[in-house]
Amino acid sequence: MGAMDHKVIATFLISLLWFVLAVGVLMTIAIIHWRRSRVPGHTADLDLPKSPRPYCHSAVKNSLLHRPTCWLAIKNKNLLTIQSALALHNPKPCSWLEGISGDGDQKLFVSPPVNGWVLVIGSALPDPGEDIDACFRFLLDLSRKVGHVQYFIANTVLNYHAWAQMESGHVLRGYAWAGKTLWNQGPTTQAEIDLAMKCYTYTDPGEALPFSSSEPSASNSEKVHLLASRWSIDPEEIDDHFIDQEWGIVGEPSKHF
């Protein structure tokens, strides 16, 4: 075999080696991309990656989801900041269904951003009917850390209800009723006026609201979600596709209220 033949064979083998290496690199990149798109665990760094998807008012509600009784809406898209402000223990990636359905657990679910808002849902949130002072301090402190915070609670069985807006440690609006007025601070917002929501003073005995009503929209508790929709975002109206695809964080709060 001549020198020319050896040169041809060497050139062929080098070309083949480069081809195999190139194919290997492309396959590795493809596998990594596929795994990241399929496995939710890549969000474990808690900086959930995807851009907020559209908020859809006409979406068909997911039958497995129910209307939360209590939640926060935070105007801050940095989940790591929110997780730190809530002092969550053992945080881990979690689907919406797992996060919202865990009402019996003393945990908090932090949603991915939806149109610039992050929702925090869970029975571990403070209840003004149990301790209005603890609820007030929690919201005030949280707003100092994350900025604009909104709080909603609607117990349609007892008709207990509350809503609040806090901005960087200041109360913009706060109202809570649990058989009597527990909190009424700040000017009534235009949304409350438009929805004809009745807010009593501290000295007003109020009305003996029934446990049920022939017209649900008559009570404040039934209008809380409408108020949330005008102030920020209504959890019920989040697009089902977004809920199916996006993951949030679930963790245990540092203290229970």
mmCIF file of C-alpha atoms in Angstrom:
data_model
loop_
_atom_site.group_PDB
_atom_site.id
_atom_site.type_symbol
_atom_site.label_atom_id
_atom_site.label_comp_id
_atom_site.label_asym_id
_atom_site.label_seq_id
_atom_site.Cartn_x
_atom_site.Cartn_y
_atom_site.Cartn_z
ATOM 1 C CA MET A 1 0.000 0.000 0.000
ATOM 2 C CA GLY A 2 1.479 3.310 -1.107
ATOM 3 C CA ALA A 3 1.965 6.521 0.774
ATOM 4 C CA MET A 4 -1.002 8.029 -1.038
ATOM 5 C CA ASP A 5 -3.259 5.206 0.166
ATOM 6 C CA HIS A 6 -2.153 5.744 3.771
ATOM 7 C CA LYS A 7 -2.853 9.451 3.476
ATOM 8 C CA VAL A 8 -6.360 8.808 2.115
ATOM 9 C CA ILE A 9 -7.132 6.327 4.895
ATOM 10 C CA ALA A 10 -5.822 8.714 7.568
ATOM 11 C CA THR A 11 -7.887 11.566 6.184
ATOM 12 C CA PHE A 12 -10.980 9.334 6.107
ATOM 13 C CA LEU A 13 -10.470 8.175 9.699
ATOM 14 C CA ILE A 14 -9.964 11.738 10.961
ATOM 15 C CA SER A 15 -13.098 12.884 9.134
ATOM 16 C CA LEU A 16 -15.042 9.955 10.561
ATOM 17 C CA LEU A 17 -13.819 10.789 14.070
ATOM 18 C CA TRP A 18 -14.925 14.413 13.747
ATOM 19 C CA PHE A 19 -18.297 13.293 12.395
ATOM 20 C CA VAL A 20 -18.842 10.932 15.338
ATOM 21 C CA LEU A 21 -17.843 13.652 17.823
ATOM 22 C CA ALA A 22 -20.191 16.174 16.205
ATOM 23 C CA VAL A 23 -23.089 13.705 16.273
ATOM 24 C CA GLY A 24 -22.343 12.925 19.923
ATOM 25 C CA VAL A 25 -22.360 16.601 20.901
ATOM 26 C CA LEU A 26 -25.627 17.228 19.060
ATOM 27 C CA MET A 27 -27.259 14.185 20.697
ATOM 28 C CA THR A 28 -26.067 15.310 24.130
ATOM 29 C CA ILE A 29 -27.521 18.790 23.622
ATOM 30 C CA ALA A 30 -30.788 17.300 22.375
ATOM 31 C CA ILE A 31 -31.059 14.954 25.385
ATOM 32 C CA ILE A 32 -30.366 17.773 27.865
ATOM 33 C CA HIS A 33 -32.958 19.983 26.192
ATOM 34 C CA TRP A 34 -35.510 17.136 26.204
ATOM 35 C CA ARG A 35 -34.925 16.320 29.869
ATOM 36 C CA ARG A 36 -35.295 19.963 30.882
ATOM 37 C CA SER A 37 -38.531 20.294 28.982
ATOM 38 C CA ARG A 38 -39.971 17.089 30.455
ATOM 39 C CA VAL A 39 -38.716 16.980 34.052
ATOM 40 C CA PRO A 40 -40.013 19.622 36.466
ATOM 41 C CA GLY A 41 -37.088 19.062 38.790
ATOM 42 C CA HIS A 42 -34.950 21.544 36.855
ATOM 43 C CA THR A 43 -36.831 24.267 38.724
ATOM 44 C CA ALA A 44 -35.272 23.140 41.983
ATOM 45 C CA ASP A 45 -33.152 26.273 42.079
ATOM 46 C CA LEU A 46 -36.490 27.999 42.839
ATOM 47 C CA ASP A 47 -36.040 30.604 40.124
ATOM 48 C CA LEU A 48 -38.802 29.212 37.964
ATOM 49 C CA PRO A 49 -37.798 29.879 34.392
ATOM 50 C CA LYS A 50 -40.675 30.337 32.034
ATOM 51 C CA SER A 51 -42.154 33.666 31.067
ATOM 52 C CA PRO A 52 -45.633 34.356 32.451
ATOM 53 C CA ARG A 53 -48.285 32.948 30.168
ATOM 54 C CA PRO A 54 -51.502 34.728 29.318
ATOM 55 C CA TYR A 55 -54.164 35.246 31.940
ATOM 56 C CA CYS A 56 -57.419 34.068 30.411
ATOM 57 C CA HIS A 57 -60.830 35.207 31.661
ATOM 58 C CA SER A 58 -62.699 32.755 29.408
ATOM 59 C CA ALA A 59 -60.796 29.641 30.384
ATOM 60 C CA VAL A 60 -62.703 26.490 31.281
ATOM 61 C CA LYS A 61 -62.152 25.868 34.957
ATOM 62 C CA ASN A 62 -60.241 22.745 35.938
ATOM 63 C CA SER A 63 -62.726 20.568 37.817
ATOM 64 C CA LEU A 64 -60.029 19.433 40.255
ATOM 65 C CA LEU A 65 -59.364 22.967 41.410
ATOM 66 C CA HIS A 66 -61.616 24.761 43.847
ATOM 67 C CA ARG A 67 -61.972 28.343 44.952
ATOM 68 C CA PRO A 68 -59.347 29.029 47.616
ATOM 69 C CA THR A 69 -60.597 30.442 50.898
ATOM 70 C CA CYS A 70 -57.523 32.539 51.584
ATOM 71 C CA TRP A 71 -54.681 33.778 49.403
ATOM 72 C CA LEU A 72 -52.127 36.505 48.756
ATOM 73 C CA ALA A 73 -51.398 38.311 45.504
ATOM 74 C CA ILE A 74 -47.870 39.745 45.398
ATOM 75 C CA LYS A 75 -46.646 42.174 42.742
ATOM 76 C CA ASN A 76 -43.179 40.648 42.571
ATOM 77 C CA LYS A 77 -41.978 38.050 40.057
ATOM 78 C CA ASN A 78 -38.900 36.958 42.035
ATOM 79 C CA LEU A 79 -39.925 33.673 43.659
ATOM 80 C CA LEU A 80 -36.673 33.410 45.587
ATOM 81 C CA THR A 81 -37.368 36.778 47.221
ATOM 82 C CA ILE A 82 -40.916 35.721 48.117
ATOM 83 C CA GLN A 83 -39.777 32.353 49.444
ATOM 84 C CA SER A 84 -37.189 34.091 51.620
ATOM 85 C CA ALA A 85 -39.718 36.664 52.860
ATOM 86 C CA LEU A 86 -42.114 33.884 53.864
ATOM 87 C CA ALA A 87 -39.229 31.979 55.515
ATOM 88 C CA LEU A 88 -40.369 28.695 53.988
ATOM 89 C CA HIS A 89 -38.792 25.486 55.246
ATOM 90 C CA ASN A 90 -38.171 22.485 52.965
ATOM 91 C CA PRO A 91 -39.233 24.276 49.763
ATOM 92 C CA LYS A 92 -39.631 22.096 46.692
ATOM 93 C CA PRO A 93 -41.099 22.363 43.186
ATOM 94 C CA CYS A 94 -44.781 21.540 43.140
ATOM 95 C CA SER A 95 -47.605 21.417 40.600
ATOM 96 C CA TRP A 96 -50.643 23.668 40.981
ATOM 97 C CA LEU A 97 -52.912 20.697 41.686
ATOM 98 C CA GLU A 98 -50.668 19.405 44.465
ATOM 99 C CA GLY A 99 -50.143 22.863 45.904
ATOM 100 C CA ILE A 100 -53.762 24.014 45.943
ATOM 101 C CA SER A 101 -55.330 20.702 46.980
ATOM 102 C CA GLY A 102 -53.275 20.458 50.170
ATOM 103 C CA ASP A 103 -55.676 22.461 52.344
ATOM 104 C CA GLY A 104 -55.295 20.096 55.271
ATOM 105 C CA ASP A 105 -51.537 20.651 55.387
ATOM 106 C CA GLN A 106 -50.036 23.639 57.144
ATOM 107 C CA LYS A 107 -48.076 24.606 54.038
ATOM 108 C CA LEU A 108 -47.972 27.434 51.540
ATOM 109 C CA PHE A 109 -48.003 27.147 47.761
ATOM 110 C CA VAL A 110 -46.194 29.913 45.870
ATOM 111 C CA SER A 111 -47.362 30.058 42.272
ATOM 112 C CA PRO A 112 -45.284 30.909 39.215
ATOM 113 C CA PRO A 113 -45.804 34.498 38.018
ATOM 114 C CA VAL A 114 -49.112 35.184 36.251
ATOM 115 C CA ASN A 115 -49.220 38.549 34.490
ATOM 116 C CA GLY A 116 -46.741 39.963 36.971
ATOM 117 C CA TRP A 117 -48.521 38.587 40.054
ATOM 118 C CA VAL A 118 -47.492 35.695 42.291
ATOM 119 C CA LEU A 119 -50.201 33.964 44.330
ATOM 120 C CA VAL A 120 -49.583 32.421 47.746
ATOM 121 C CA ILE A 121 -52.264 29.937 48.769
ATOM 122 C CA GLY A 122 -52.645 27.707 51.801
ATOM 123 C CA SER A 123 -54.251 27.151 55.161
ATOM 124 C CA ALA A 124 -51.037 28.287 56.874
ATOM 125 C CA LEU A 125 -51.849 31.912 56.041
ATOM 126 C CA PRO A 126 -53.030 33.961 59.043
ATOM 127 C CA ASP A 127 -56.761 34.184 59.721
ATOM 128 C CA PRO A 128 -57.965 37.593 60.969
ATOM 129 C CA GLY A 129 -60.880 35.880 62.709
ATOM 130 C CA GLU A 130 -58.401 34.052 64.943
ATOM 131 C CA ASP A 131 -55.886 36.838 65.530
ATOM 132 C CA ILE A 132 -56.280 40.105 63.663
ATOM 133 C CA ASP A 133 -53.095 41.542 65.191
ATOM 134 C CA ALA A 134 -50.997 38.608 63.966
ATOM 135 C CA CYS A 135 -52.558 38.932 60.524
ATOM 136 C CA PHE A 136 -51.831 42.675 60.430
ATOM 137 C CA ARG A 137 -48.199 42.239 61.508
ATOM 138 C CA PHE A 138 -47.657 39.444 58.982
ATOM 139 C CA LEU A 139 -48.938 41.525 56.060
ATOM 140 C CA LEU A 140 -47.061 44.639 57.144
ATOM 141 C CA ASP A 141 -43.766 42.770 57.519
ATOM 142 C CA LEU A 142 -44.199 40.877 54.246
ATOM 143 C CA SER A 143 -44.896 44.072 52.312
ATOM 144 C CA ARG A 144 -41.695 45.619 53.676
ATOM 145 C CA LYS A 145 -39.777 42.734 52.097
ATOM 146 C CA VAL A 146 -41.538 42.227 48.773
ATOM 147 C CA GLY A 147 -43.369 45.486 48.021
ATOM 148 C CA HIS A 148 -47.045 45.410 47.062
ATOM 149 C CA VAL A 149 -49.090 42.699 48.826
ATOM 150 C CA GLN A 150 -52.805 41.975 48.613
ATOM 151 C CA TYR A 151 -54.664 39.675 51.005
ATOM 152 C CA PHE A 152 -58.051 38.027 50.529
ATOM 153 C CA ILE A 153 -60.181 35.683 52.605
ATOM 154 C CA ALA A 154 -63.739 34.550 51.906
ATOM 155 C CA ASN A 155 -65.533 32.041 54.111
ATOM 156 C CA THR A 156 -68.849 31.589 52.310
ATOM 157 C CA VAL A 157 -70.216 29.348 55.086
ATOM 158 C CA LEU A 158 -69.818 31.833 57.942
ATOM 159 C CA ASN A 159 -69.669 34.860 55.624
ATOM 160 C CA TYR A 160 -66.391 35.907 57.245
ATOM 161 C CA HIS A 161 -64.330 37.976 54.830
ATOM 162 C CA ALA A 162 -61.327 40.265 54.547
ATOM 163 C CA TRP A 163 -59.279 42.099 51.965
ATOM 164 C CA ALA A 164 -56.219 44.301 52.201
ATOM 165 C CA GLN A 165 -53.641 46.173 50.159
ATOM 166 C CA MET A 166 -50.201 46.853 51.621
ATOM 167 C CA GLU A 167 -47.312 48.735 50.019
ATOM 168 C CA SER A 168 -43.773 48.538 51.424
ATOM 169 C CA GLY A 169 -44.880 48.551 55.062
ATOM 170 C CA HIS A 170 -47.851 50.897 54.640
ATOM 171 C CA VAL A 171 -51.561 50.068 54.698
ATOM 172 C CA LEU A 172 -53.389 51.288 51.611
ATOM 173 C CA ARG A 173 -56.653 49.544 52.468
ATOM 174 C CA GLY A 174 -57.683 46.945 55.001
ATOM 175 C CA TYR A 175 -61.034 45.466 55.983
ATOM 176 C CA ALA A 176 -61.907 42.325 57.951
ATOM 177 C CA TRP A 177 -65.244 41.110 59.273
ATOM 178 C CA ALA A 178 -65.883 38.010 61.402
ATOM 179 C CA GLY A 179 -69.199 38.548 63.151
ATOM 180 C CA LYS A 180 -68.044 42.109 63.778
ATOM 181 C CA THR A 181 -65.638 44.542 62.172
ATOM 182 C CA LEU A 182 -62.079 43.602 63.098
ATOM 183 C CA TRP A 183 -60.263 45.962 60.763
ATOM 184 C CA ASN A 184 -61.299 48.977 58.715
ATOM 185 C CA GLN A 185 -58.410 51.155 57.597
ATOM 186 C CA GLY A 186 -57.769 53.368 54.609
ATOM 187 C CA PRO A 187 -60.167 54.847 52.046
ATOM 188 C CA THR A 188 -62.682 52.575 50.342
ATOM 189 C CA THR A 189 -61.414 51.715 46.866
ATOM 190 C CA GLN A 190 -63.391 52.353 43.708
ATOM 191 C CA ALA A 191 -63.671 48.613 43.102
ATOM 192 C CA GLU A 192 -65.405 48.140 46.468
ATOM 193 C CA ILE A 193 -67.814 50.944 45.625
ATOM 194 C CA ASP A 194 -68.549 49.542 42.165
ATOM 195 C CA LEU A 195 -69.258 46.102 43.651
ATOM 196 C CA ALA A 196 -71.487 47.615 46.381
ATOM 197 C CA MET A 197 -69.486 45.927 49.112
ATOM 198 C CA LYS A 198 -70.746 46.861 52.557
ATOM 199 C CA CYS A 199 -68.070 47.854 55.080
ATOM 200 C CA TYR A 200 -69.028 48.513 58.701
ATOM 201 C CA THR A 201 -67.263 50.773 61.167
ATOM 202 C CA TYR A 202 -65.811 49.471 64.416
ATOM 203 C CA THR A 203 -68.799 50.752 66.399
ATOM 204 C CA ASP A 204 -71.455 49.601 63.944
ATOM 205 C CA PRO A 205 -73.082 46.360 65.159
ATOM 206 C CA GLY A 206 -73.512 45.317 61.545
ATOM 207 C CA GLU A 207 -76.054 42.876 60.276
ATOM 208 C CA ALA A 208 -76.742 39.305 61.224
ATOM 209 C CA LEU A 209 -75.710 37.789 57.926
ATOM 210 C CA PRO A 210 -77.334 34.425 57.159
ATOM 211 C CA PHE A 211 -75.355 31.235 56.668
ATOM 212 C CA SER A 212 -76.826 30.985 53.182
ATOM 213 C CA SER A 213 -78.480 33.373 50.821
ATOM 214 C CA SER A 214 -80.871 33.002 47.917
ATOM 215 C CA GLU A 215 -78.716 35.534 46.061
ATOM 216 C CA PRO A 216 -75.006 34.737 46.611
ATOM 217 C CA SER A 217 -73.841 38.073 45.210
ATOM 218 C CA ALA A 218 -75.629 39.853 48.078
ATOM 219 C CA SER A 219 -72.902 39.096 50.622
ATOM 220 C CA ASN A 220 -69.380 40.466 50.754
ATOM 221 C CA SER A 221 -67.873 37.009 50.972
ATOM 222 C CA GLU A 222 -69.287 36.107 47.561
ATOM 223 C CA LYS A 223 -67.786 39.254 46.053
ATOM 224 C CA VAL A 224 -64.241 38.841 47.306
ATOM 225 C CA HIS A 225 -63.159 37.032 44.128
ATOM 226 C CA LEU A 226 -64.698 39.785 42.022
ATOM 227 C CA LEU A 227 -62.730 42.325 44.041
ATOM 228 C CA ALA A 228 -59.544 40.299 43.563
ATOM 229 C CA SER A 229 -60.122 40.283 39.817
ATOM 230 C CA ARG A 230 -60.298 44.095 39.814
ATOM 231 C CA TRP A 231 -57.399 44.660 42.176
ATOM 232 C CA SER A 232 -55.048 42.049 40.751
ATOM 233 C CA ILE A 233 -55.976 38.509 39.736
ATOM 234 C CA ASP A 234 -58.703 35.980 40.589
ATOM 235 C CA PRO A 235 -57.252 32.480 41.178
ATOM 236 C CA GLU A 236 -60.357 30.926 39.611
ATOM 237 C CA GLU A 237 -59.728 32.595 36.269
ATOM 238 C CA ILE A 238 -56.219 31.333 35.602
ATOM 239 C CA ASP A 239 -55.940 29.414 32.345
ATOM 240 C CA ASP A 240 -56.089 25.621 32.761
ATOM 241 C CA HIS A 241 -53.204 25.096 30.324
ATOM 242 C CA PHE A 242 -50.987 27.337 32.444
ATOM 243 C CA ILE A 243 -51.972 25.367 35.555
ATOM 244 C CA ASP A 244 -51.173 22.057 33.847
ATOM 245 C CA GLN A 245 -47.768 23.156 32.543
ATOM 246 C CA GLU A 246 -46.268 25.503 35.134
ATOM 247 C CA TRP A 247 -44.835 24.610 38.533
ATOM 248 C CA GLY A 248 -44.567 26.622 41.711
ATOM 249 C CA ILE A 249 -43.041 26.074 45.149
ATOM 250 C CA VAL A 250 -44.516 24.470 48.250
ATOM 251 C CA GLY A 251 -43.005 24.790 51.706
ATOM 252 C CA GLU A 252 -43.691 25.016 55.410
ATOM 253 C CA PRO A 253 -43.880 28.492 56.982
ATOM 254 C CA SER A 254 -41.512 29.282 59.816
ATOM 255 C CA LYS A 255 -44.460 29.950 62.135
ATOM 256 C CA HIS A 256 -48.154 29.165 62.247
ATOM 257 C CA PHE A 257 -50.682 31.903 62.906
#
